[in-house]
mmCIF file of C-alpha atoms in Angstrom:
data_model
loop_
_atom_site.group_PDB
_atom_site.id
_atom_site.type_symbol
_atom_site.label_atom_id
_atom_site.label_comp_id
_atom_site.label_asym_id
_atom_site.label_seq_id
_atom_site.Cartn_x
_atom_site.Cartn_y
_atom_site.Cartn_z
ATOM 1 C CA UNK A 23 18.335 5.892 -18.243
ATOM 2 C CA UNK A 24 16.263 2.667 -18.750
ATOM 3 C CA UNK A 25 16.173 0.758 -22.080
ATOM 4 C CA UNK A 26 13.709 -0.352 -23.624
ATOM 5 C CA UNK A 27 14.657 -4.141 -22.803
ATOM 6 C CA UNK A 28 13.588 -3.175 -19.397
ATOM 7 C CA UNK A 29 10.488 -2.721 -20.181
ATOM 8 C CA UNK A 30 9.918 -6.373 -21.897
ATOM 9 C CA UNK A 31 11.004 -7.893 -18.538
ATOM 10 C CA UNK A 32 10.214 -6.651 -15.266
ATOM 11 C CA UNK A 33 11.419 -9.600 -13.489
ATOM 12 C CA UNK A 34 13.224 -8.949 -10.250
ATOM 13 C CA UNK A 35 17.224 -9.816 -10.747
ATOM 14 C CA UNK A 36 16.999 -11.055 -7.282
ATOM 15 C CA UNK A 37 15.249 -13.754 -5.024
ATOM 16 C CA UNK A 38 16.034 -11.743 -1.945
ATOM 17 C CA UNK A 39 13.533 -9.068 -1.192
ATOM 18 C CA UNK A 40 14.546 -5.714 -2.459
ATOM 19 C CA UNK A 41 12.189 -3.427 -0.148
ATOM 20 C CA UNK A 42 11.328 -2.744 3.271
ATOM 21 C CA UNK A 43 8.612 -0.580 4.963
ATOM 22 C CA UNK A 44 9.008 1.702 7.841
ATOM 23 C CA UNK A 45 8.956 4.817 9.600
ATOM 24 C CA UNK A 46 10.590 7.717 7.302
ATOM 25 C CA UNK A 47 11.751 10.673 7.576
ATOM 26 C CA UNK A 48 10.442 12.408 4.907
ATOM 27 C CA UNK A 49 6.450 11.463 5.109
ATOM 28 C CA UNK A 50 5.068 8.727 7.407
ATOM 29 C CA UNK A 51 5.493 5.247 6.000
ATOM 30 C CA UNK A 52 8.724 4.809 3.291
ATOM 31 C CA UNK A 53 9.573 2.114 1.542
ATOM 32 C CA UNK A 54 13.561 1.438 1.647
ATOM 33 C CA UNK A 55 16.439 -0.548 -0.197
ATOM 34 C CA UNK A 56 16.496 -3.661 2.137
ATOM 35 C CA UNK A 57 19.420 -4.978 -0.172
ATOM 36 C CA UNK A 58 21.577 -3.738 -2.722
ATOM 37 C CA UNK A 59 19.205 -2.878 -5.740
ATOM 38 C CA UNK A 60 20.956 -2.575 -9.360
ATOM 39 C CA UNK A 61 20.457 0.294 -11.828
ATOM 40 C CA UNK A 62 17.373 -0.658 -14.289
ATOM 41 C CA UNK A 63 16.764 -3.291 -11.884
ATOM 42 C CA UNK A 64 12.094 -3.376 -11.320
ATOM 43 C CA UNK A 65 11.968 -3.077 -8.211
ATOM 44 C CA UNK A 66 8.149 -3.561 -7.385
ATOM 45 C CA UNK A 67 4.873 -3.368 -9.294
ATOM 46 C CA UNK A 68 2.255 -0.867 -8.121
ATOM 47 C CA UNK A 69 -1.062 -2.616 -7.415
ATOM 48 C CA UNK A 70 -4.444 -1.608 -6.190
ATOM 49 C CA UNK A 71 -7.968 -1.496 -7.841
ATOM 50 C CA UNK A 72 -8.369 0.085 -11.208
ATOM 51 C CA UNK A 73 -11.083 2.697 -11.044
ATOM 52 C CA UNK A 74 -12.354 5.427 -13.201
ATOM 53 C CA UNK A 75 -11.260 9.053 -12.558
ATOM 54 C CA UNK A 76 -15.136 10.186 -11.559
ATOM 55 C CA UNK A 77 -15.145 7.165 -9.326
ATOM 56 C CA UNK A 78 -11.605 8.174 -8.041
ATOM 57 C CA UNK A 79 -13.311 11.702 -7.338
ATOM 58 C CA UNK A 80 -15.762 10.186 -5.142
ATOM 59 C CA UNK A 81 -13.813 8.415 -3.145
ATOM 60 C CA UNK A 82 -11.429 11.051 -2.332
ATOM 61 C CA UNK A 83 -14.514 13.157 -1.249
ATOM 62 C CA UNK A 84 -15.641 10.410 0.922
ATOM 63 C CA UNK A 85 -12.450 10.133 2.539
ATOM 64 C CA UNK A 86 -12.600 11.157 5.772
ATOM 65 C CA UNK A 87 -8.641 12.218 5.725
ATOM 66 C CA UNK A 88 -6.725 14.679 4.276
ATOM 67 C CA UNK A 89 -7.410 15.572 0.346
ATOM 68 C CA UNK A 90 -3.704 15.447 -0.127
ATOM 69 C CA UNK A 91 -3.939 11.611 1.427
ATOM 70 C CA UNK A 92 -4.798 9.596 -1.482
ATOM 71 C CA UNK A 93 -3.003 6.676 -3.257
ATOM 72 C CA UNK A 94 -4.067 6.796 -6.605
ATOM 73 C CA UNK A 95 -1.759 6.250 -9.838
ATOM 74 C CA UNK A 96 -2.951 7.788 -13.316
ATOM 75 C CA UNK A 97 -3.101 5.263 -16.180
ATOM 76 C CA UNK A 98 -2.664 6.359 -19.599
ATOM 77 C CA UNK A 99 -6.345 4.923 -20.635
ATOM 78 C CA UNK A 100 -7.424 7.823 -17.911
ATOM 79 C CA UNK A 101 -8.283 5.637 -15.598
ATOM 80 C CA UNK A 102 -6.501 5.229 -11.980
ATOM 81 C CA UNK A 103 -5.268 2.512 -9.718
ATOM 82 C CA UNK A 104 -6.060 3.075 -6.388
ATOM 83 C CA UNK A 105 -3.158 1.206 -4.158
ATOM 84 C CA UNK A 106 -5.184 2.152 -0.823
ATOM 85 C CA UNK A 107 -7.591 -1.043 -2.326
ATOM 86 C CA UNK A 108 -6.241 -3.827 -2.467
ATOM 87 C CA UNK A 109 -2.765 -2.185 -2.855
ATOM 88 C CA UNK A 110 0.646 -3.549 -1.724
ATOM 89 C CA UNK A 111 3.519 -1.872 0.041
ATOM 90 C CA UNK A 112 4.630 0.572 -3.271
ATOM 91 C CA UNK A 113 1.882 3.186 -2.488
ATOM 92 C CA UNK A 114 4.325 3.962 0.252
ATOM 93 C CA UNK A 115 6.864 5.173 -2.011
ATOM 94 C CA UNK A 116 7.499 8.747 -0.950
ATOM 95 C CA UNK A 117 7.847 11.687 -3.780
ATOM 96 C CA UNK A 118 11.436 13.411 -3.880
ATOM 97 C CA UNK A 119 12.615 16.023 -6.210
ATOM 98 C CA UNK A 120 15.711 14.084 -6.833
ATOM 99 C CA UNK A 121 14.158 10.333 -7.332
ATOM 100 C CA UNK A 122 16.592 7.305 -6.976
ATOM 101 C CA UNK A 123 13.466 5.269 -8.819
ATOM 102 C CA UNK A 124 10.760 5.778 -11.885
ATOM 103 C CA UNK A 125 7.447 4.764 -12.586
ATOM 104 C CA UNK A 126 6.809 3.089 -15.655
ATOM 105 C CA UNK A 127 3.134 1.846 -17.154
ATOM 106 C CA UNK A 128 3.238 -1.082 -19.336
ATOM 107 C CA UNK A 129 0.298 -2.730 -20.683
ATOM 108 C CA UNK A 130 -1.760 -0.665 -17.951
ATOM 109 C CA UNK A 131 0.367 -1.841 -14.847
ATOM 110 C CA UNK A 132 3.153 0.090 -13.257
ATOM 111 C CA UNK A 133 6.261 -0.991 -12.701
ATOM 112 C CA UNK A 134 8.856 0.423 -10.420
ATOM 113 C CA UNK A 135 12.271 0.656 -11.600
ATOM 114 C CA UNK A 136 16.019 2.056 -10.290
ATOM 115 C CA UNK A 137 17.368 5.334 -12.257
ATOM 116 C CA UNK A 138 20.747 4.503 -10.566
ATOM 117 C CA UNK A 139 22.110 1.875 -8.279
ATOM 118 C CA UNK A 140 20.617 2.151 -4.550
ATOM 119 C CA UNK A 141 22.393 0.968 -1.464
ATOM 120 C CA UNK A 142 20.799 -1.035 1.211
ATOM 121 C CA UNK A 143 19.051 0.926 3.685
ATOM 122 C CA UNK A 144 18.460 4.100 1.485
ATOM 123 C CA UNK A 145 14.745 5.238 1.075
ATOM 124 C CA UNK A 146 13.235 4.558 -2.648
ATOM 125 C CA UNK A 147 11.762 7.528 -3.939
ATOM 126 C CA UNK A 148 10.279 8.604 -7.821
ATOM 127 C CA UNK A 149 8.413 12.073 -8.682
ATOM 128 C CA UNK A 150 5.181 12.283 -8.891
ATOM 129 C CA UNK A 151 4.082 15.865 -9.410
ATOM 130 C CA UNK A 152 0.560 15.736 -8.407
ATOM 131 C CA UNK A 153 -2.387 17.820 -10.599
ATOM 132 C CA UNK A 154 -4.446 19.859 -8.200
ATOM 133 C CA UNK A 155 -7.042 21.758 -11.062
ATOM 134 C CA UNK A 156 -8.401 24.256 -7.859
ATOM 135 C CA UNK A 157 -6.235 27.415 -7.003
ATOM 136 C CA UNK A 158 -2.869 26.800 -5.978
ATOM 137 C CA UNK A 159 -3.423 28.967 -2.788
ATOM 138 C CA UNK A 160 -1.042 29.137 0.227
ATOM 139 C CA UNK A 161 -2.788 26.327 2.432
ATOM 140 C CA UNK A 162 -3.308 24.476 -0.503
ATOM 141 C CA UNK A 163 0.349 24.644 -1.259
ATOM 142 C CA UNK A 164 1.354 24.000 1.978
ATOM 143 C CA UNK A 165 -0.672 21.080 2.311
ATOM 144 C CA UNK A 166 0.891 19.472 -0.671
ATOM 145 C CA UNK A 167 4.550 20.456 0.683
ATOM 146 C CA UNK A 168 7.377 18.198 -0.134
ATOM 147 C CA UNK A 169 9.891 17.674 2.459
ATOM 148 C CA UNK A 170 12.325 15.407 0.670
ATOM 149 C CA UNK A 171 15.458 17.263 1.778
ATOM 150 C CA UNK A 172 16.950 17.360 -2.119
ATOM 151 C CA UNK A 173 19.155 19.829 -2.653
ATOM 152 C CA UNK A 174 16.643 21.088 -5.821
ATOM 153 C CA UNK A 175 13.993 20.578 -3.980
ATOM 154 C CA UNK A 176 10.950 22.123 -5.185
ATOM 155 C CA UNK A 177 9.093 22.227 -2.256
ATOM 156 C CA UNK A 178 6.171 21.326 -3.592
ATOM 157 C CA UNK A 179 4.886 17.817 -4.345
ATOM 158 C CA UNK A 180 2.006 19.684 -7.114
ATOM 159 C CA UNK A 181 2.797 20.439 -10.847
ATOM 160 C CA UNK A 182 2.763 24.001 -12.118
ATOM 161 C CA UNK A 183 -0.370 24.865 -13.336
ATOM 162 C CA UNK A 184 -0.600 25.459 -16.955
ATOM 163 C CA UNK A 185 -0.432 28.724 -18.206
ATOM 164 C CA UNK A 186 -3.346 30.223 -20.534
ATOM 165 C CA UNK A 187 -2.095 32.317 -23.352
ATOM 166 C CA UNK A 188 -4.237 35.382 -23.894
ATOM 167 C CA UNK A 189 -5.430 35.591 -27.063
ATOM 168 C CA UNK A 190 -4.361 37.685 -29.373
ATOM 169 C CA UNK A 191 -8.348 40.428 -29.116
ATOM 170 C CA UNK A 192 -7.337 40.200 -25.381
ATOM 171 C CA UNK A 193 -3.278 40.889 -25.781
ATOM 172 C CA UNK A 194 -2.796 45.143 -26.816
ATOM 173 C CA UNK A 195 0.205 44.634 -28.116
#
């Protein structure tokens, strides 16, 4: 578990370069250990444009790709950063049920960060269960399918929707 220490200093605890991107074989582009990389240890910061959530709905529309193909990273002020603009190489951080790293806002930035010690070569990873509000329908849920081999795997990349009580004129009992 991090500390809160981390969180004052997301300084790298190496000059070397931590990641690499390539081919993966859980989604497309990964991002992977390309050294050692130490428990707690911040791996990379998430960057891209900070938009609004409306304008983040508009440009997912406009996309002419997949609506499951989007880069964007919630803020706690509600607003997003979109790491397809003007974004580095952590929007291609794939999702896995079992995450080797976490994402952590600070002052409005995210940070990336190790859970546990990762060897060189293996593929970083956090969870980021992804709000669809329409109907969680079978295309819908195969389109957001999660393929990160974890033994608990979910296999789905969405959260569960939240459940509305019935009130208590609607509920017989």
């Amino acid at each position: 578990m991090l500390t809160e220490n981390v969180m004052e200093s997301p300084a790298v605890l190496s000059d070397q370069p931590a990641y690499v991107v390539k081919t993966s074989p859980v989604h497309g582009r990964g991002v992977f250990a390309a050294r050692d990389i130490a428990v707690s240890e911040c791996v990379i910061e998430y960057t891209g444009r900070e938009i609004t959530w409306p304008e983040a709905l508009e440009r997912a529309a406009a996309q002419d790709m997949p609506h499951n193909h989007t880069f964007f990273f919630s803020l706690a002020n509600g607003n997003v950063v979109d790491g397809g603009d003007q974004g580095n190489e952590a929007r291609f951080i794939n999702h896995s049920c079992e995450p080797n790293c976490q994402a952590i806002e600070d002052e409005g930035r995210i940070y990336i960060y190790a859970l546990h010690d990762i060897k060189c070569g293996e593929e970083l990873s956090y969870s980021y269960p992804l709000i669809y509000e329409g109907r969680h329908t079978p295309a819908i849920k195969r389109s957001f399918a999660c393929h990160c081999g974890a033994a608990g795997c979910t296999g789905t990349m969405l959260a569960p929707k939240k459940r509305r009580r019935k009130s208590q004129a609607e509920d017989p009992a």
